[in-house]
């Protein structure tokens, strides 16, 4: 899947936020930390690591909302580095969810250390693979992103 449309929407949101909050400098480190926080929130909703609890995961809609929160930051990071020529097809991972999350944290750390396009693509591919493991189609992901992007603009309207 090409992500051209989503990058365009993310660029408009990022530009709006930068303008309305008078942000001039690079926000890459803040975006990377935000991605790590959002990945943790997503993992928390899946409960995949909570071996001490019998409670199941949150509903699919809640998990999708957390998933697209992360996608907003992945796209924003790509824009920051001008890595927007992305074409990714979901691949089913053989790893358990917990291991996929750990790999994603490693991917983000690798990108922090060396923010090359190869590291970005690996992070993005592993993220789309996680979505596939969470039973999200590319249409689910795109539609979830569109809905959350609209919410994010509304939040800006309301002075979030």
mmCIF file with all atom_site columns, C-alpha atoms in Angstrom:
data_model
loop_
_atom_site.group_PDB
_atom_site.id
_atom_site.type_symbol
_atom_site.label_atom_id
_atom_site.label_alt_id
_atom_site.label_comp_id
_atom_site.label_asym_id
_atom_site.label_entity_id
_atom_site.label_seq_id
_atom_site.pdbx_PDB_ins_code
_atom_site.Cartn_x
_atom_site.Cartn_y
_atom_site.Cartn_z
_atom_site.occupancy
_atom_site.B_iso_or_equiv
_atom_site.pdbx_formal_charge
_atom_site.auth_seq_id
_atom_site.auth_comp_id
_atom_site.auth_asym_id
_atom_site.auth_atom_id
_atom_site.pdbx_PDB_model_num
ATOM 1   C CA . UNK A 1 1   ? 0.000   0.000   0.000  1.00 0.00 ? 1   UNK A CA 1
ATOM 2   C CA . UNK A 1 2   ? 1.175   3.456   -0.839 1.00 0.00 ? 2   UNK A CA 1
ATOM 3   C CA . UNK A 1 3   ? 0.703   5.951   1.946  1.00 0.00 ? 3   UNK A CA 1
ATOM 4   C CA . UNK A 1 4   ? 0.759   9.116   -0.186 1.00 0.00 ? 4   UNK A CA 1
ATOM 5   C CA . UNK A 1 5   ? -2.722  10.252  0.895  1.00 0.00 ? 5   UNK A CA 1
ATOM 6   C CA . UNK A 1 6   ? -2.015  9.680   4.568  1.00 0.00 ? 6   UNK A CA 1
ATOM 7   C CA . UNK A 1 7   ? 1.309   11.520  4.374  1.00 0.00 ? 7   UNK A CA 1
ATOM 8   C CA . UNK A 1 8   ? -0.531  14.478  2.789  1.00 0.00 ? 8   UNK A CA 1
ATOM 9   C CA . UNK A 1 9   ? -3.139  14.518  5.540  1.00 0.00 ? 9   UNK A CA 1
ATOM 10  C CA . UNK A 1 10  ? -0.453  14.221  8.198  1.00 0.00 ? 10  UNK A CA 1
ATOM 11  C CA . UNK A 1 11  ? 1.523   17.054  6.622  1.00 0.00 ? 11  UNK A CA 1
ATOM 12  C CA . UNK A 1 12  ? -1.534  19.322  6.816  1.00 0.00 ? 12  UNK A CA 1
ATOM 13  C CA . UNK A 1 13  ? -2.074  18.422  10.482 1.00 0.00 ? 13  UNK A CA 1
ATOM 14  C CA . UNK A 1 14  ? 1.611   18.856  11.345 1.00 0.00 ? 14  UNK A CA 1
ATOM 15  C CA . UNK A 1 15  ? 1.717   22.232  9.575  1.00 0.00 ? 15  UNK A CA 1
ATOM 16  C CA . UNK A 1 16  ? -1.355  23.395  11.434 1.00 0.00 ? 16  UNK A CA 1
ATOM 17  C CA . UNK A 1 17  ? 0.047   22.328  14.808 1.00 0.00 ? 17  UNK A CA 1
ATOM 18  C CA . UNK A 1 18  ? 3.417   23.980  14.112 1.00 0.00 ? 18  UNK A CA 1
ATOM 19  C CA . UNK A 1 19  ? 1.729   27.229  13.061 1.00 0.00 ? 19  UNK A CA 1
ATOM 20  C CA . UNK A 1 20  ? -0.838  27.377  15.857 1.00 0.00 ? 20  UNK A CA 1
ATOM 21  C CA . UNK A 1 21  ? 1.702   26.494  18.554 1.00 0.00 ? 21  UNK A CA 1
ATOM 22  C CA . UNK A 1 22  ? 4.521   28.651  17.119 1.00 0.00 ? 22  UNK A CA 1
ATOM 23  C CA . UNK A 1 23  ? 6.893   25.718  16.702 1.00 0.00 ? 23  UNK A CA 1
ATOM 24  C CA . UNK A 1 24  ? 9.969   26.357  14.595 1.00 0.00 ? 24  UNK A CA 1
ATOM 25  C CA . UNK A 1 25  ? 12.612  23.787  15.451 1.00 0.00 ? 25  UNK A CA 1
ATOM 26  C CA . UNK A 1 26  ? 12.770  20.109  14.653 1.00 0.00 ? 26  UNK A CA 1
ATOM 27  C CA . UNK A 1 27  ? 10.356  18.036  16.682 1.00 0.00 ? 27  UNK A CA 1
ATOM 28  C CA . UNK A 1 28  ? 11.931  14.687  15.783 1.00 0.00 ? 28  UNK A CA 1
ATOM 29  C CA . UNK A 1 29  ? 12.988  13.706  19.307 1.00 0.00 ? 29  UNK A CA 1
ATOM 30  C CA . UNK A 1 30  ? 9.573   14.616  20.712 1.00 0.00 ? 30  UNK A CA 1
ATOM 31  C CA . UNK A 1 31  ? 7.824   12.659  17.965 1.00 0.00 ? 31  UNK A CA 1
ATOM 32  C CA . UNK A 1 32  ? 10.006  9.621   18.654 1.00 0.00 ? 32  UNK A CA 1
ATOM 33  C CA . UNK A 1 33  ? 9.270   9.737   22.373 1.00 0.00 ? 33  UNK A CA 1
ATOM 34  C CA . UNK A 1 34  ? 5.564   10.223  21.619 1.00 0.00 ? 34  UNK A CA 1
ATOM 35  C CA . UNK A 1 35  ? 5.690   7.139   19.365 1.00 0.00 ? 35  UNK A CA 1
ATOM 36  C CA . UNK A 1 36  ? 7.242   5.087   22.147 1.00 0.00 ? 36  UNK A CA 1
ATOM 37  C CA . UNK A 1 37  ? 4.577   6.247   24.610 1.00 0.00 ? 37  UNK A CA 1
ATOM 38  C CA . UNK A 1 38  ? 1.794   5.485   22.135 1.00 0.00 ? 38  UNK A CA 1
ATOM 39  C CA . UNK A 1 39  ? 3.270   2.032   21.425 1.00 0.00 ? 39  UNK A CA 1
ATOM 40  C CA . UNK A 1 40  ? 3.121   1.356   25.159 1.00 0.00 ? 40  UNK A CA 1
ATOM 41  C CA . UNK A 1 41  ? -0.504  2.487   25.263 1.00 0.00 ? 41  UNK A CA 1
ATOM 42  C CA . UNK A 1 42  ? -1.305  0.192   22.334 1.00 0.00 ? 42  UNK A CA 1
ATOM 43  C CA . UNK A 1 43  ? 0.409   -2.757  24.016 1.00 0.00 ? 43  UNK A CA 1
ATOM 44  C CA . UNK A 1 44  ? -1.532  -1.983  27.177 1.00 0.00 ? 44  UNK A CA 1
ATOM 45  C CA . UNK A 1 45  ? -4.856  -2.189  25.296 1.00 0.00 ? 45  UNK A CA 1
ATOM 46  C CA . UNK A 1 46  ? -3.918  -5.556  23.757 1.00 0.00 ? 46  UNK A CA 1
ATOM 47  C CA . UNK A 1 47  ? -2.850  -6.817  27.212 1.00 0.00 ? 47  UNK A CA 1
ATOM 48  C CA . UNK A 1 48  ? -0.560  -9.257  25.363 1.00 0.00 ? 48  UNK A CA 1
ATOM 49  C CA . UNK A 1 49  ? 2.110   -9.042  28.067 1.00 0.00 ? 49  UNK A CA 1
ATOM 50  C CA . UNK A 1 50  ? -0.137  -9.203  31.128 1.00 0.00 ? 50  UNK A CA 1
ATOM 51  C CA . UNK A 1 51  ? 0.547   -12.790 32.139 1.00 0.00 ? 51  UNK A CA 1
ATOM 52  C CA . UNK A 1 52  ? -0.712  -12.047 35.659 1.00 0.00 ? 52  UNK A CA 1
ATOM 53  C CA . UNK A 1 53  ? -4.220  -11.134 34.545 1.00 0.00 ? 53  UNK A CA 1
ATOM 54  C CA . UNK A 1 54  ? -7.163  -13.087 33.183 1.00 0.00 ? 54  UNK A CA 1
ATOM 55  C CA . UNK A 1 55  ? -8.785  -9.993  31.716 1.00 0.00 ? 55  UNK A CA 1
ATOM 56  C CA . UNK A 1 56  ? -8.865  -10.027 27.913 1.00 0.00 ? 56  UNK A CA 1
ATOM 57  C CA . UNK A 1 57  ? -7.854  -7.305  25.480 1.00 0.00 ? 57  UNK A CA 1
ATOM 58  C CA . UNK A 1 58  ? -9.864  -4.162  24.879 1.00 0.00 ? 58  UNK A CA 1
ATOM 59  C CA . UNK A 1 59  ? -12.404 -4.168  22.051 1.00 0.00 ? 59  UNK A CA 1
ATOM 60  C CA . UNK A 1 60  ? -11.095 -3.934  18.481 1.00 0.00 ? 60  UNK A CA 1
ATOM 61  C CA . UNK A 1 61  ? -12.244 -0.316  18.064 1.00 0.00 ? 61  UNK A CA 1
ATOM 62  C CA . UNK A 1 62  ? -10.247 0.831   21.096 1.00 0.00 ? 62  UNK A CA 1
ATOM 63  C CA . UNK A 1 63  ? -7.189  -1.075  19.881 1.00 0.00 ? 63  UNK A CA 1
ATOM 64  C CA . UNK A 1 64  ? -7.579  0.433   16.392 1.00 0.00 ? 64  UNK A CA 1
ATOM 65  C CA . UNK A 1 65  ? -7.765  3.934   17.880 1.00 0.00 ? 65  UNK A CA 1
ATOM 66  C CA . UNK A 1 66  ? -4.500  3.358   19.741 1.00 0.00 ? 66  UNK A CA 1
ATOM 67  C CA . UNK A 1 67  ? -2.981  1.790   16.639 1.00 0.00 ? 67  UNK A CA 1
ATOM 68  C CA . UNK A 1 68  ? -3.703  4.828   14.464 1.00 0.00 ? 68  UNK A CA 1
ATOM 69  C CA . UNK A 1 69  ? -2.370  7.153   17.180 1.00 0.00 ? 69  UNK A CA 1
ATOM 70  C CA . UNK A 1 70  ? 0.987   5.496   16.611 1.00 0.00 ? 70  UNK A CA 1
ATOM 71  C CA . UNK A 1 71  ? 0.555   5.705   12.844 1.00 0.00 ? 71  UNK A CA 1
ATOM 72  C CA . UNK A 1 72  ? 0.135   9.488   13.104 1.00 0.00 ? 72  UNK A CA 1
ATOM 73  C CA . UNK A 1 73  ? 3.588   9.711   14.688 1.00 0.00 ? 73  UNK A CA 1
ATOM 74  C CA . UNK A 1 74  ? 5.192   7.252   12.252 1.00 0.00 ? 74  UNK A CA 1
ATOM 75  C CA . UNK A 1 75  ? 3.919   9.348   9.342  1.00 0.00 ? 75  UNK A CA 1
ATOM 76  C CA . UNK A 1 76  ? 4.991   12.567  11.052 1.00 0.00 ? 76  UNK A CA 1
ATOM 77  C CA . UNK A 1 77  ? 8.496   11.166  11.593 1.00 0.00 ? 77  UNK A CA 1
ATOM 78  C CA . UNK A 1 78  ? 8.649   10.228  7.905  1.00 0.00 ? 78  UNK A CA 1
ATOM 79  C CA . UNK A 1 79  ? 7.681   13.777  6.981  1.00 0.00 ? 79  UNK A CA 1
ATOM 80  C CA . UNK A 1 80  ? 10.322  15.196  9.298  1.00 0.00 ? 80  UNK A CA 1
ATOM 81  C CA . UNK A 1 81  ? 13.011  13.179  7.488  1.00 0.00 ? 81  UNK A CA 1
ATOM 82  C CA . UNK A 1 82  ? 11.405  13.398  4.014  1.00 0.00 ? 82  UNK A CA 1
ATOM 83  C CA . UNK A 1 83  ? 10.916  9.613   3.913  1.00 0.00 ? 83  UNK A CA 1
ATOM 84  C CA . UNK A 1 84  ? 7.509   9.668   2.281  1.00 0.00 ? 84  UNK A CA 1
ATOM 85  C CA . UNK A 1 85  ? 8.008   7.387   -0.711 1.00 0.00 ? 85  UNK A CA 1
ATOM 86  C CA . UNK A 1 86  ? 6.717   4.354   1.140  1.00 0.00 ? 86  UNK A CA 1
ATOM 87  C CA . UNK A 1 87  ? 5.068   1.265   -0.290 1.00 0.00 ? 87  UNK A CA 1
ATOM 88  C CA . UNK A 1 88  ? 4.330   -1.451  2.251  1.00 0.00 ? 88  UNK A CA 1
ATOM 89  C CA . UNK A 1 89  ? 2.312   -4.618  2.055  1.00 0.00 ? 89  UNK A CA 1
ATOM 90  C CA . UNK A 1 90  ? 1.322   -6.344  5.280  1.00 0.00 ? 90  UNK A CA 1
ATOM 91  C CA . UNK A 1 91  ? 3.206   -9.519  6.066  1.00 0.00 ? 91  UNK A CA 1
ATOM 92  C CA . UNK A 1 92  ? 1.987   -11.965 8.670  1.00 0.00 ? 92  UNK A CA 1
ATOM 93  C CA . UNK A 1 93  ? 4.544   -12.193 11.444 1.00 0.00 ? 93  UNK A CA 1
ATOM 94  C CA . UNK A 1 94  ? 5.321   -15.528 13.046 1.00 0.00 ? 94  UNK A CA 1
ATOM 95  C CA . UNK A 1 95  ? 6.158   -13.712 16.284 1.00 0.00 ? 95  UNK A CA 1
ATOM 96  C CA . UNK A 1 96  ? 3.827   -13.422 19.250 1.00 0.00 ? 96  UNK A CA 1
ATOM 97  C CA . UNK A 1 97  ? 2.404   -9.955  19.893 1.00 0.00 ? 97  UNK A CA 1
ATOM 98  C CA . UNK A 1 98  ? 4.705   -9.324  22.845 1.00 0.00 ? 98  UNK A CA 1
ATOM 99  C CA . UNK A 1 99  ? 7.746   -10.007 20.684 1.00 0.00 ? 99  UNK A CA 1
ATOM 100 C CA . UNK A 1 100 ? 6.390   -7.801  17.906 1.00 0.00 ? 100 UNK A CA 1
ATOM 101 C CA . UNK A 1 101 ? 6.072   -4.925  20.370 1.00 0.00 ? 101 UNK A CA 1
ATOM 102 C CA . UNK A 1 102 ? 9.600   -5.523  21.644 1.00 0.00 ? 102 UNK A CA 1
ATOM 103 C CA . UNK A 1 103 ? 10.869  -5.513  18.049 1.00 0.00 ? 103 UNK A CA 1
ATOM 104 C CA . UNK A 1 104 ? 9.097   -2.228  17.412 1.00 0.00 ? 104 UNK A CA 1
ATOM 105 C CA . UNK A 1 105 ? 10.722  -0.643  20.451 1.00 0.00 ? 105 UNK A CA 1
ATOM 106 C CA . UNK A 1 106 ? 14.064  -1.860  19.073 1.00 0.00 ? 106 UNK A CA 1
ATOM 107 C CA . UNK A 1 107 ? 13.157  -0.441  15.642 1.00 0.00 ? 107 UNK A CA 1
ATOM 108 C CA . UNK A 1 108 ? 12.423  2.958   17.182 1.00 0.00 ? 108 UNK A CA 1
ATOM 109 C CA . UNK A 1 109 ? 15.681  2.851   19.146 1.00 0.00 ? 109 UNK A CA 1
ATOM 110 C CA . UNK A 1 110 ? 17.619  1.878   16.013 1.00 0.00 ? 110 UNK A CA 1
ATOM 111 C CA . UNK A 1 111 ? 16.050  4.831   14.217 1.00 0.00 ? 111 UNK A CA 1
ATOM 112 C CA . UNK A 1 112 ? 16.981  7.156   17.083 1.00 0.00 ? 112 UNK A CA 1
ATOM 113 C CA . UNK A 1 113 ? 20.606  5.997   16.838 1.00 0.00 ? 113 UNK A CA 1
ATOM 114 C CA . UNK A 1 114 ? 20.719  6.149   13.039 1.00 0.00 ? 114 UNK A CA 1
ATOM 115 C CA . UNK A 1 115 ? 17.713  7.749   11.408 1.00 0.00 ? 115 UNK A CA 1
ATOM 116 C CA . UNK A 1 116 ? 18.329  6.295   7.983  1.00 0.00 ? 116 UNK A CA 1
ATOM 117 C CA . UNK A 1 117 ? 15.581  5.562   5.497  1.00 0.00 ? 117 UNK A CA 1
ATOM 118 C CA . UNK A 1 118 ? 16.286  1.822   5.878  1.00 0.00 ? 118 UNK A CA 1
ATOM 119 C CA . UNK A 1 119 ? 15.632  1.994   9.620  1.00 0.00 ? 119 UNK A CA 1
ATOM 120 C CA . UNK A 1 120 ? 12.493  4.032   9.001  1.00 0.00 ? 120 UNK A CA 1
ATOM 121 C CA . UNK A 1 121 ? 11.181  1.510   6.475  1.00 0.00 ? 121 UNK A CA 1
ATOM 122 C CA . UNK A 1 122 ? 11.898  -1.389  8.834  1.00 0.00 ? 122 UNK A CA 1
ATOM 123 C CA . UNK A 1 123 ? 10.003  0.376   11.611 1.00 0.00 ? 123 UNK A CA 1
ATOM 124 C CA . UNK A 1 124 ? 7.071   1.156   9.297  1.00 0.00 ? 124 UNK A CA 1
ATOM 125 C CA . UNK A 1 125 ? 6.979   -2.393  7.857  1.00 0.00 ? 125 UNK A CA 1
ATOM 126 C CA . UNK A 1 126 ? 7.060   -3.957  11.314 1.00 0.00 ? 126 UNK A CA 1
ATOM 127 C CA . UNK A 1 127 ? 4.284   -1.613  12.392 1.00 0.00 ? 127 UNK A CA 1
ATOM 128 C CA . UNK A 1 128 ? 2.046   -2.572  9.475  1.00 0.00 ? 128 UNK A CA 1
ATOM 129 C CA . UNK A 1 129 ? 2.823   -6.225  10.229 1.00 0.00 ? 129 UNK A CA 1
ATOM 130 C CA . UNK A 1 130 ? 1.667   -5.649  13.812 1.00 0.00 ? 130 UNK A CA 1
ATOM 131 C CA . UNK A 1 131 ? -1.576  -4.226  12.449 1.00 0.00 ? 131 UNK A CA 1
ATOM 132 C CA . UNK A 1 132 ? -2.020  -7.376  10.392 1.00 0.00 ? 132 UNK A CA 1
ATOM 133 C CA . UNK A 1 133 ? -1.433  -9.495  13.514 1.00 0.00 ? 133 UNK A CA 1
ATOM 134 C CA . UNK A 1 134 ? -4.083  -7.414  15.280 1.00 0.00 ? 134 UNK A CA 1
ATOM 135 C CA . UNK A 1 135 ? -6.466  -8.406  12.440 1.00 0.00 ? 135 UNK A CA 1
ATOM 136 C CA . UNK A 1 136 ? -6.650  -4.961  10.867 1.00 0.00 ? 136 UNK A CA 1
ATOM 137 C CA . UNK A 1 137 ? -6.963  -4.745  7.097  1.00 0.00 ? 137 UNK A CA 1
ATOM 138 C CA . UNK A 1 138 ? -5.295  -1.889  5.233  1.00 0.00 ? 138 UNK A CA 1
ATOM 139 C CA . UNK A 1 139 ? -8.791  -0.415  4.802  1.00 0.00 ? 139 UNK A CA 1
ATOM 140 C CA . UNK A 1 140 ? -9.371  -0.630  8.580  1.00 0.00 ? 140 UNK A CA 1
ATOM 141 C CA . UNK A 1 141 ? -6.085  1.175   9.152  1.00 0.00 ? 141 UNK A CA 1
ATOM 142 C CA . UNK A 1 142 ? -6.778  3.881   6.562  1.00 0.00 ? 142 UNK A CA 1
ATOM 143 C CA . UNK A 1 143 ? -10.347 4.471   7.758  1.00 0.00 ? 143 UNK A CA 1
ATOM 144 C CA . UNK A 1 144 ? -9.211  4.527   11.400 1.00 0.00 ? 144 UNK A CA 1
ATOM 145 C CA . UNK A 1 145 ? -6.523  7.043   10.497 1.00 0.00 ? 145 UNK A CA 1
ATOM 146 C CA . UNK A 1 146 ? -9.002  9.269   8.636  1.00 0.00 ? 146 UNK A CA 1
ATOM 147 C CA . UNK A 1 147 ? -11.380 9.263   11.596 1.00 0.00 ? 147 UNK A CA 1
ATOM 148 C CA . UNK A 1 148 ? -8.636  10.071  14.118 1.00 0.00 ? 148 UNK A CA 1
ATOM 149 C CA . UNK A 1 149 ? -7.149  12.743  11.863 1.00 0.00 ? 149 UNK A CA 1
ATOM 150 C CA . UNK A 1 150 ? -10.531 14.470  11.834 1.00 0.00 ? 150 UNK A CA 1
ATOM 151 C CA . UNK A 1 151 ? -10.667 14.235  15.639 1.00 0.00 ? 151 UNK A CA 1
ATOM 152 C CA . UNK A 1 152 ? -7.153  15.686  15.879 1.00 0.00 ? 152 UNK A CA 1
ATOM 153 C CA . UNK A 1 153 ? -8.175  18.680  13.752 1.00 0.00 ? 153 UNK A CA 1
ATOM 154 C CA . UNK A 1 154 ? -11.274 19.177  15.894 1.00 0.00 ? 154 UNK A CA 1
ATOM 155 C CA . UNK A 1 155 ? -9.075  19.099  18.994 1.00 0.00 ? 155 UNK A CA 1
ATOM 156 C CA . UNK A 1 156 ? -6.955  21.861  17.483 1.00 0.00 ? 156 UNK A CA 1
ATOM 157 C CA . UNK A 1 157 ? -10.155 23.843  16.819 1.00 0.00 ? 157 UNK A CA 1
ATOM 158 C CA . UNK A 1 158 ? -11.002 23.497  20.517 1.00 0.00 ? 158 UNK A CA 1
ATOM 159 C CA . UNK A 1 159 ? -7.562  24.542  21.777 1.00 0.00 ? 159 UNK A CA 1
ATOM 160 C CA . UNK A 1 160 ? -6.441  21.042  22.814 1.00 0.00 ? 160 UNK A CA 1
#
